[in-house]
Short mmCIF file of N, CA and C in Angstrom, two decimals:
data_model
loop_
_atom_site.label_atom_id
_atom_site.label_comp_id
_atom_site.label_asym_id
_atom_site.label_seq_id
_atom_site.Cartn_x
_atom_site.Cartn_y
_atom_site.Cartn_z
N MET A 1 15.13 23.82 24.38
CA MET A 1 14.47 24.93 23.03
C MET A 1 13.34 24.91 23.29
N GLY A 2 12.44 25.46 23.13
CA GLY A 2 11.05 25.84 22.69
C GLY A 2 10.38 26.26 21.67
N PHE A 3 9.49 25.77 21.83
CA PHE A 3 8.57 25.96 20.19
C PHE A 3 7.77 27.34 19.85
N ALA A 4 8.08 27.69 18.95
CA ALA A 4 7.29 29.26 19.00
C ALA A 4 6.32 29.20 17.87
N THR A 5 4.72 29.53 17.67
CA THR A 5 3.85 29.11 17.07
C THR A 5 3.87 30.69 16.12
N HIS A 6 3.72 30.77 14.82
CA HIS A 6 3.43 31.54 14.16
C HIS A 6 2.27 31.87 13.11
N LEU A 7 1.14 32.63 13.20
CA LEU A 7 0.06 32.17 12.40
C LEU A 7 -0.31 33.09 11.09
N GLY A 8 0.17 32.17 9.69
CA GLY A 8 0.11 33.17 8.28
C GLY A 8 1.29 33.05 7.97
N PRO A 9 1.42 33.53 6.84
CA PRO A 9 2.95 33.50 5.83
C PRO A 9 3.87 34.39 6.45
N TRP A 10 5.20 33.91 6.50
CA TRP A 10 6.29 34.81 7.09
C TRP A 10 6.93 34.89 5.41
N LEU A 11 7.33 36.01 5.26
CA LEU A 11 8.35 36.35 4.22
C LEU A 11 9.49 36.94 4.41
N LEU A 12 10.64 36.37 3.41
CA LEU A 12 11.72 36.64 4.22
C LEU A 12 12.80 36.83 2.97
N GLY A 13 13.79 37.91 2.88
CA GLY A 13 14.23 38.52 2.00
C GLY A 13 14.92 39.90 2.64
N THR A 14 15.55 40.51 1.83
CA THR A 14 16.03 41.81 2.26
C THR A 14 15.05 43.17 1.64
N VAL A 15 14.64 43.05 0.50
CA VAL A 15 13.87 44.09 -0.28
C VAL A 15 12.30 43.72 0.00
N LYS A 16 11.82 44.42 0.71
CA LYS A 16 9.92 44.26 1.03
C LYS A 16 9.37 44.82 -0.43
N ASP A 17 9.95 46.17 -0.66
CA ASP A 17 8.74 46.35 -1.88
C ASP A 17 9.73 47.24 -2.84
N THR A 18 8.88 47.02 -4.48
CA THR A 18 10.00 47.34 -5.24
C THR A 18 9.97 49.07 -5.47
N THR A 19 11.39 49.58 -5.65
CA THR A 19 11.51 50.93 -5.22
C THR A 19 12.13 51.33 -7.27
N GLY A 20 12.53 50.42 -7.56
CA GLY A 20 13.52 50.58 -8.73
C GLY A 20 13.46 49.34 -9.60
N THR A 21 14.56 49.35 -10.00
CA THR A 21 14.37 48.40 -11.53
C THR A 21 16.09 48.18 -11.41
N THR A 22 16.74 47.69 -10.42
CA THR A 22 17.94 47.26 -10.40
C THR A 22 17.78 46.70 -8.89
N VAL A 23 19.40 45.46 -9.00
CA VAL A 23 19.24 44.68 -7.92
C VAL A 23 19.53 45.42 -6.57
N GLY A 24 18.45 45.02 -5.55
CA GLY A 24 18.77 46.16 -4.39
C GLY A 24 17.47 47.10 -4.43
N THR A 25 16.71 47.28 -5.25
CA THR A 25 15.48 48.01 -5.37
C THR A 25 14.34 47.08 -6.02
N VAL A 26 14.41 45.70 -5.82
CA VAL A 26 13.50 45.18 -6.83
C VAL A 26 13.07 44.24 -5.57
N ARG A 27 12.15 44.23 -5.14
CA ARG A 27 11.35 43.20 -3.82
C ARG A 27 12.00 41.89 -4.21
N ASN A 28 12.78 40.78 -2.92
CA ASN A 28 13.06 39.68 -3.63
C ASN A 28 12.83 38.91 -2.22
N THR A 29 11.71 39.22 -1.62
CA THR A 29 11.03 38.29 -0.16
C THR A 29 10.14 37.35 -1.15
N GLY A 30 10.52 36.17 -0.54
CA GLY A 30 9.85 34.77 -0.46
C GLY A 30 9.04 34.47 0.38
N ALA A 31 7.79 33.66 0.37
CA ALA A 31 7.39 32.66 1.29
C ALA A 31 7.92 31.26 2.03
N THR A 32 7.86 31.25 3.32
CA THR A 32 9.00 30.46 3.68
C THR A 32 7.96 28.42 3.39
N ILE A 33 8.98 28.05 3.33
CA ILE A 33 8.85 26.10 2.85
C ILE A 33 8.72 25.69 4.33
N VAL A 34 7.41 25.15 4.67
CA VAL A 34 7.70 24.52 5.85
C VAL A 34 7.59 22.99 5.85
N ALA A 35 7.55 22.28 6.95
CA ALA A 35 7.13 21.06 6.86
C ALA A 35 6.33 20.36 7.76
N GLN A 36 5.40 19.16 7.62
CA GLN A 36 5.08 18.80 8.64
C GLN A 36 5.23 17.07 8.84
N THR A 37 5.55 16.63 9.96
CA THR A 37 5.53 14.87 10.02
C THR A 37 4.61 14.18 10.39
N ASN A 38 3.98 12.57 9.97
CA ASN A 38 3.61 11.99 10.91
C ASN A 38 4.51 10.85 11.15
N THR A 39 4.75 10.10 12.12
CA THR A 39 4.94 9.07 12.93
C THR A 39 4.21 7.97 13.13
N ALA A 40 3.13 8.21 14.02
CA ALA A 40 2.49 7.29 14.70
C ALA A 40 2.17 6.41 13.87
N SER A 41 2.08 5.65 13.09
CA SER A 41 1.65 4.58 12.30
C SER A 41 1.96 3.91 11.50
N PHE A 42 3.41 4.42 11.60
CA PHE A 42 3.74 3.68 10.67
C PHE A 42 5.21 2.88 11.19
N THR A 43 5.10 1.90 12.25
CA THR A 43 5.57 0.72 12.27
C THR A 43 5.45 -0.60 11.77
N PHE A 44 6.33 -1.60 11.51
CA PHE A 44 5.55 -3.03 11.09
C PHE A 44 4.66 -3.71 12.31
N ALA A 45 4.80 -3.22 12.90
CA ALA A 45 3.58 -3.55 13.98
C ALA A 45 1.95 -3.29 13.39
N ALA A 46 1.91 -2.18 13.40
CA ALA A 46 0.70 -1.07 12.80
C ALA A 46 0.14 -1.35 11.24
N ILE A 47 1.06 -1.70 10.54
CA ILE A 47 0.67 -2.33 9.00
C ILE A 47 0.09 -3.67 8.98
N ASN A 48 -1.17 -3.79 9.05
CA ASN A 48 -1.41 -5.01 8.86
C ASN A 48 -1.40 -5.13 7.16
N ASP A 49 -2.82 -5.47 6.80
CA ASP A 49 -2.65 -5.96 5.25
C ASP A 49 -2.87 -4.52 4.61
N SER A 50 -3.68 -3.59 5.11
CA SER A 50 -3.72 -2.34 4.83
C SER A 50 -3.70 -1.24 6.33
N LEU A 51 -3.30 0.08 5.74
CA LEU A 51 -3.76 0.81 6.92
C LEU A 51 -3.75 2.23 6.60
N THR A 52 -4.64 2.71 7.23
CA THR A 52 -5.59 4.45 6.70
C THR A 52 -5.43 5.10 7.87
N GLY A 53 -5.48 6.60 7.61
CA GLY A 53 -5.47 7.46 8.29
C GLY A 53 -5.09 8.83 8.10
N THR A 54 -5.69 9.65 8.92
CA THR A 54 -5.02 11.65 8.55
C THR A 54 -3.64 11.28 8.77
N ALA A 55 -2.96 12.10 7.77
CA ALA A 55 -1.65 12.05 7.94
C ALA A 55 -1.32 13.63 8.59
N PHE A 56 -1.68 14.71 7.42
CA PHE A 56 -1.63 16.04 7.85
C PHE A 56 -2.75 16.37 7.70
N CYS A 57 -3.06 18.11 8.72
CA CYS A 57 -3.78 18.89 7.78
C CYS A 57 -2.87 20.25 7.47
N LEU A 58 -2.91 20.97 6.18
CA LEU A 58 -2.56 21.89 5.50
C LEU A 58 -3.14 23.55 5.65
N PRO A 59 -2.97 24.84 5.72
CA PRO A 59 -3.38 25.31 5.89
C PRO A 59 -4.23 26.06 4.40
N ALA A 60 -4.96 26.65 4.50
CA ALA A 60 -5.78 26.61 3.13
C ALA A 60 -4.65 27.84 2.52
N GLY A 61 -4.98 27.27 0.77
CA GLY A 61 -3.37 28.70 0.50
C GLY A 61 -2.49 27.85 0.21
N ALA A 62 -2.22 26.98 0.70
CA ALA A 62 -1.23 26.17 0.74
C ALA A 62 -0.43 25.70 -0.67
N LEU A 63 1.16 25.58 -1.00
CA LEU A 63 1.48 25.43 -2.50
C LEU A 63 2.25 23.73 -1.45
N ILE A 64 1.92 23.18 -2.27
CA ILE A 64 2.69 21.76 -1.79
C ILE A 64 4.24 21.35 -2.89
N THR A 65 5.03 21.49 -1.90
CA THR A 65 6.17 21.27 -2.66
C THR A 65 7.02 19.93 -3.28
N GLY A 66 6.49 19.00 -1.61
CA GLY A 66 7.23 17.53 -1.93
C GLY A 66 6.63 16.44 -0.46
N ALA A 67 6.98 15.75 -0.83
CA ALA A 67 6.59 14.30 0.31
C ALA A 67 7.37 13.64 -0.07
N GLN A 68 7.87 12.61 1.40
CA GLN A 68 9.06 12.03 1.19
C GLN A 68 8.56 11.18 2.62
N PHE A 69 8.67 9.41 2.48
CA PHE A 69 8.62 8.68 3.40
C PHE A 69 10.26 7.92 3.79
N LEU A 70 10.73 8.47 5.25
CA LEU A 70 11.67 8.30 5.45
C LEU A 70 11.65 7.00 6.45
N THR A 71 12.33 5.86 5.91
CA THR A 71 12.41 4.80 6.96
C THR A 71 13.50 4.75 7.68
N SER A 72 13.64 4.74 8.74
CA SER A 72 14.21 4.79 9.95
C SER A 72 14.46 3.02 10.35
N GLU A 73 13.89 2.41 10.26
CA GLU A 73 14.39 0.80 10.10
C GLU A 73 13.72 0.16 8.74
N ALA A 74 14.38 -0.29 8.44
CA ALA A 74 13.98 -1.24 7.09
C ALA A 74 13.01 -2.13 7.39
N TYR A 75 12.06 -1.94 6.29
CA TYR A 75 10.74 -3.08 6.10
C TYR A 75 11.45 -4.56 5.99
N SER A 76 10.81 -5.48 6.39
CA SER A 76 11.28 -6.99 5.91
C SER A 76 10.36 -7.32 4.90
N ALA A 77 9.08 -6.46 4.14
CA ALA A 77 8.73 -6.84 3.11
C ALA A 77 8.44 -5.24 2.41
N ALA A 78 7.86 -5.38 0.86
CA ALA A 78 7.55 -4.37 0.60
C ALA A 78 6.38 -3.24 1.22
N VAL A 79 6.60 -2.27 1.30
CA VAL A 79 5.35 -1.14 1.92
C VAL A 79 4.94 -0.32 0.57
N THR A 80 3.87 -0.07 0.65
CA THR A 80 3.73 0.71 -0.39
C THR A 80 2.71 1.62 0.26
N VAL A 81 2.59 2.99 0.28
CA VAL A 81 2.68 4.60 1.03
C VAL A 81 1.75 5.32 0.06
N LYS A 82 0.67 5.84 -0.10
CA LYS A 82 0.06 6.84 -1.10
C LYS A 82 -0.49 7.83 -0.25
N LEU A 83 -0.70 9.01 -0.82
CA LEU A 83 -0.99 10.25 -0.26
C LEU A 83 -2.45 10.33 -1.13
N THR A 84 -3.28 11.08 -0.31
CA THR A 84 -4.92 11.62 -0.92
C THR A 84 -5.18 12.51 0.03
N MET A 85 -6.04 13.70 -1.19
CA MET A 85 -6.94 14.80 -0.78
C MET A 85 -8.00 15.09 -1.68
N GLY A 86 -8.61 15.47 -1.06
CA GLY A 86 -9.89 15.96 -1.85
C GLY A 86 -10.18 14.98 -2.83
N GLY A 87 -10.08 13.53 -2.36
CA GLY A 87 -10.58 12.57 -3.62
C GLY A 87 -9.76 12.08 -4.34
N GLN A 88 -8.21 13.13 -4.43
CA GLN A 88 -7.48 12.75 -5.48
C GLN A 88 -5.94 12.33 -4.77
N ASP A 89 -5.46 11.57 -5.67
CA ASP A 89 -4.35 10.91 -5.19
C ASP A 89 -3.10 11.86 -5.61
N ILE A 90 -2.82 12.61 -4.63
CA ILE A 90 -1.84 13.59 -4.59
C ILE A 90 -0.32 12.97 -5.13
N TYR A 91 0.04 12.11 -3.97
CA TYR A 91 1.26 11.72 -4.44
C TYR A 91 0.64 10.15 -4.69
N THR A 92 1.61 9.52 -5.47
CA THR A 92 0.69 8.29 -6.22
C THR A 92 1.63 7.28 -5.34
N ALA A 93 1.42 5.99 -5.17
CA ALA A 93 2.49 4.70 -4.88
C ALA A 93 3.42 4.66 -4.36
N THR A 94 4.20 4.70 -3.63
CA THR A 94 5.45 4.64 -3.45
C THR A 94 5.89 3.40 -2.74
N THR A 95 6.62 2.79 -3.35
CA THR A 95 6.99 1.33 -2.65
C THR A 95 8.54 1.23 -2.16
N VAL A 96 8.77 0.90 -0.97
CA VAL A 96 9.67 0.82 -0.31
C VAL A 96 10.01 -0.41 -0.14
N THR A 97 11.35 -0.78 -0.74
CA THR A 97 11.53 -2.47 -0.65
C THR A 97 13.24 -2.38 -0.19
N GLY A 98 13.92 -1.57 -0.23
CA GLY A 98 15.14 -1.08 0.41
C GLY A 98 15.27 -1.33 1.66
N PRO A 99 16.78 -0.44 2.27
CA PRO A 99 17.10 -0.11 3.35
C PRO A 99 16.69 1.00 4.15
N ALA A 100 16.93 1.11 5.09
CA ALA A 100 16.34 2.34 6.06
C ALA A 100 17.06 3.74 4.72
N ALA A 101 16.41 4.58 4.45
CA ALA A 101 16.35 5.67 3.52
C ALA A 101 15.30 6.69 3.68
N PRO A 102 15.69 7.63 3.02
CA PRO A 102 14.58 8.61 2.70
C PRO A 102 13.97 8.24 0.81
N TYR A 103 13.02 8.18 0.67
CA TYR A 103 12.09 7.68 -0.16
C TYR A 103 11.64 8.95 -0.59
N SER A 104 11.60 9.54 -1.92
CA SER A 104 11.28 10.80 -2.62
C SER A 104 9.54 9.88 -3.07
N MET A 105 8.60 10.66 -2.84
CA MET A 105 7.00 9.99 -3.37
C MET A 105 6.73 10.96 -4.40
N SER A 106 6.32 10.54 -5.35
CA SER A 106 6.06 10.84 -7.30
C SER A 106 4.58 11.87 -7.02
N ALA A 107 4.51 12.41 -7.53
CA ALA A 107 3.41 13.57 -7.28
C ALA A 107 2.42 13.47 -8.33
N GLY A 108 1.34 13.49 -8.27
CA GLY A 108 0.51 12.76 -9.59
C GLY A 108 0.39 13.87 -10.42
N THR A 109 -0.27 13.17 -11.88
CA THR A 109 0.38 14.40 -12.92
C THR A 109 -1.13 14.95 -13.47
N SER A 110 -2.36 14.23 -12.96
CA SER A 110 -3.31 14.95 -13.76
C SER A 110 -3.68 16.54 -13.62
N ALA A 111 -4.54 17.03 -14.35
CA ALA A 111 -4.71 18.65 -14.65
C ALA A 111 -5.54 18.74 -13.10
N ALA A 112 -5.76 17.59 -12.11
CA ALA A 112 -7.05 18.04 -11.02
C ALA A 112 -6.09 17.94 -10.03
N VAL A 113 -4.65 16.98 -9.82
CA VAL A 113 -3.65 16.77 -9.02
C VAL A 113 -3.04 18.22 -8.75
N VAL A 114 -2.29 18.53 -10.03
CA VAL A 114 -1.59 19.71 -10.25
C VAL A 114 -2.37 20.84 -9.75
N ALA A 115 -3.57 20.89 -10.17
CA ALA A 115 -4.29 21.94 -9.03
C ALA A 115 -4.38 22.30 -8.03
N LEU A 116 -4.37 21.16 -6.93
CA LEU A 116 -4.34 21.01 -5.70
C LEU A 116 -3.11 21.02 -5.44
N LEU A 117 -1.75 20.63 -5.88
CA LEU A 117 -0.93 20.61 -5.24
C LEU A 117 -0.61 22.24 -5.75
N ALA A 118 -0.81 22.62 -6.79
CA ALA A 118 -0.79 24.67 -6.68
C ALA A 118 -1.48 25.06 -5.64
N ASN A 119 -2.58 25.20 -5.15
CA ASN A 119 -3.28 25.45 -4.17
C ASN A 119 -4.60 24.96 -3.46
N VAL A 120 -3.97 24.18 -2.17
CA VAL A 120 -5.24 23.33 -1.76
C VAL A 120 -6.37 23.60 -1.95
N GLY A 121 -6.28 25.04 -2.03
CA GLY A 121 -8.02 25.44 -2.15
C GLY A 121 -8.00 26.84 -0.66
N THR A 122 -9.40 27.57 -0.36
CA THR A 122 -9.65 28.42 0.24
C THR A 122 -10.02 27.84 1.78
N THR A 123 -10.02 26.73 2.50
CA THR A 123 -10.05 26.12 3.48
C THR A 123 -8.90 25.08 3.80
N ASP A 124 -8.81 25.16 4.90
CA ASP A 124 -7.86 23.76 5.13
C ASP A 124 -8.22 22.42 4.71
N GLN A 125 -7.11 21.52 4.51
CA GLN A 125 -7.26 20.32 3.60
C GLN A 125 -6.58 19.45 4.56
N LEU A 126 -7.36 18.29 4.67
CA LEU A 126 -6.65 16.86 5.46
C LEU A 126 -6.03 16.20 4.51
N VAL A 127 -4.67 15.65 4.62
CA VAL A 127 -4.68 14.87 3.68
C VAL A 127 -4.27 13.58 4.53
N THR A 128 -4.63 12.61 3.12
CA THR A 128 -4.86 11.11 4.51
C THR A 128 -4.01 10.07 3.47
N TYR A 129 -3.67 8.98 4.53
CA TYR A 129 -2.57 7.96 3.94
C TYR A 129 -3.19 6.64 3.82
N THR A 130 -2.83 5.85 2.69
CA THR A 130 -3.22 4.32 2.86
C THR A 130 -1.55 3.69 2.43
N ALA A 131 -1.12 2.96 3.78
CA ALA A 131 -0.33 1.70 3.17
C ALA A 131 -0.87 0.51 3.30
N THR A 132 0.27 -0.27 2.38
CA THR A 132 -0.29 -1.76 2.38
C THR A 132 1.49 -2.37 2.19
N LYS A 133 1.13 -3.33 2.87
CA LYS A 133 2.51 -4.43 2.85
C LYS A 133 2.19 -5.50 1.67
N ALA A 134 3.39 -5.93 1.22
CA ALA A 134 3.32 -7.59 0.17
C ALA A 134 4.37 -8.35 0.91
N GLY A 135 3.51 -9.35 1.63
CA GLY A 135 4.27 -10.46 2.74
C GLY A 135 4.40 -10.09 3.82
N THR A 136 5.14 -10.98 4.96
CA THR A 136 4.92 -10.90 6.06
C THR A 136 5.74 -9.61 6.73
N LEU A 137 5.32 -8.89 7.69
CA LEU A 137 6.31 -7.69 8.18
C LEU A 137 6.85 -8.30 9.50
N THR A 138 7.78 -7.90 9.92
CA THR A 138 9.01 -8.67 10.99
C THR A 138 9.70 -7.16 11.78
N THR A 139 9.66 -6.36 10.82
CA THR A 139 10.80 -4.96 11.08
C THR A 139 10.64 -3.90 9.82
N GLY A 140 10.66 -2.61 10.32
CA GLY A 140 10.54 -1.65 10.02
C GLY A 140 9.54 -0.55 10.44
N ALA A 141 9.96 0.90 10.13
CA ALA A 141 9.18 1.84 10.96
C ALA A 141 9.91 3.20 10.13
N GLY A 142 8.83 4.17 9.84
CA GLY A 142 8.96 4.78 8.99
C GLY A 142 8.08 6.38 9.38
N THR A 143 8.50 7.19 8.97
CA THR A 143 8.02 8.93 9.14
C THR A 143 7.68 9.44 7.95
N LEU A 144 5.97 9.67 7.51
CA LEU A 144 5.74 10.63 6.65
C LEU A 144 6.14 12.21 6.50
N VAL A 145 6.62 12.80 5.52
CA VAL A 145 7.13 14.27 5.38
C VAL A 145 6.26 14.88 4.21
N ILE A 146 5.40 16.36 4.82
CA ILE A 146 5.29 16.88 3.49
C ILE A 146 5.69 18.56 3.41
N THR A 147 6.02 18.62 3.09
CA THR A 147 6.28 20.10 2.55
C THR A 147 5.45 21.18 2.06
N TYR A 148 5.56 22.33 2.06
CA TYR A 148 4.73 23.17 1.41
C TYR A 148 5.05 24.51 2.05
N VAL A 149 4.40 25.82 0.79
CA VAL A 149 5.06 27.13 1.05
C VAL A 149 3.87 27.72 2.05
N VAL A 150 3.69 28.46 2.76
CA VAL A 150 2.36 28.96 3.56
C VAL A 150 1.96 30.05 2.75
N ARG A 151 1.04 30.31 2.46
CA ARG A 151 0.58 31.89 1.66
C ARG A 151 -0.48 31.51 2.14
N GLY A 152 -1.62 33.17 1.67
CA GLY A 152 -2.78 33.32 2.31
C GLY A 152 -3.80 32.37 1.41
N SER A 153 -5.04 32.48 2.31
CA SER A 153 -6.28 31.82 2.45
C SER A 153 -6.46 31.63 1.08
N ASP A 154 -6.35 32.95 0.52
CA ASP A 154 -6.87 32.81 -1.29
C ASP A 154 -5.50 31.98 -2.06
N GLY A 155 -4.55 32.07 -1.58
CA GLY A 155 -3.44 31.19 -2.51
C GLY A 155 -2.31 32.25 -2.61
N VAL A 156 -2.70 33.37 -2.28
CA VAL A 156 -1.76 34.69 -2.41
C VAL A 156 -0.20 34.62 -1.86
N GLY A 157 1.21 34.65 -1.75
CA GLY A 157 1.88 34.58 -1.82
C GLY A 157 2.83 35.87 -1.50
N TYR A 158 2.11 36.99 -1.11
CA TYR A 158 2.49 38.69 -1.36
C TYR A 158 1.06 39.23 -1.33
N PRO A 159 1.42 40.08 -0.37
CA PRO A 159 0.44 41.05 -0.20
C PRO A 159 -0.32 41.62 -1.65
N VAL A 160 -0.88 41.69 -2.07
CA VAL A 160 -1.64 42.24 -3.23
C VAL A 160 -1.40 43.78 -3.89
N GLY A 161 -1.11 44.34 -3.08
CA GLY A 161 -0.92 45.70 -3.20
C GLY A 161 0.50 46.06 -3.79
N ASN A 162 1.79 44.90 -3.20
CA ASN A 162 3.05 45.00 -3.24
C ASN A 162 3.51 44.36 -4.42
N GLN A 163 2.72 43.94 -5.25
CA GLN A 163 3.45 42.91 -6.14
C GLN A 163 4.29 43.14 -7.24
N ASN A 164 4.81 43.97 -7.16
CA ASN A 164 5.81 44.76 -8.57
C ASN A 164 6.81 43.92 -8.98
#
């Protein structure tokens, strides 16, 4: 199977423009949610006392919907991961201590973080990670995943003239 690249938001639905007030005549399209993954550095051998790096580059205008840390092999000691963008911890420290599983990360709740989650801004943004450990790691591997809605660089999810 091959990969295809599409630049810009995709709107999906069955009614593109509102032409009336009843079902079937009211716009029902919405922007797609996409994901990026980062696996390169999350093996137990790579996480010493602290590991930092760039996890993702999000497109301008994106609305962040979630983040997860998926462990494919259980860590032998607690590992804590957080995501930062624009100097704000957008996903606060998530500590993984259990078996291999998906761990949902908790979004920050400050006004500045909520604003970034709602719209990353008018330029692409780097999301960085910090991973720390408590104890000696002899096993463990994980993948970071972030999901977001692709929108226009101004944060608009639908062409302005058609938002009926």
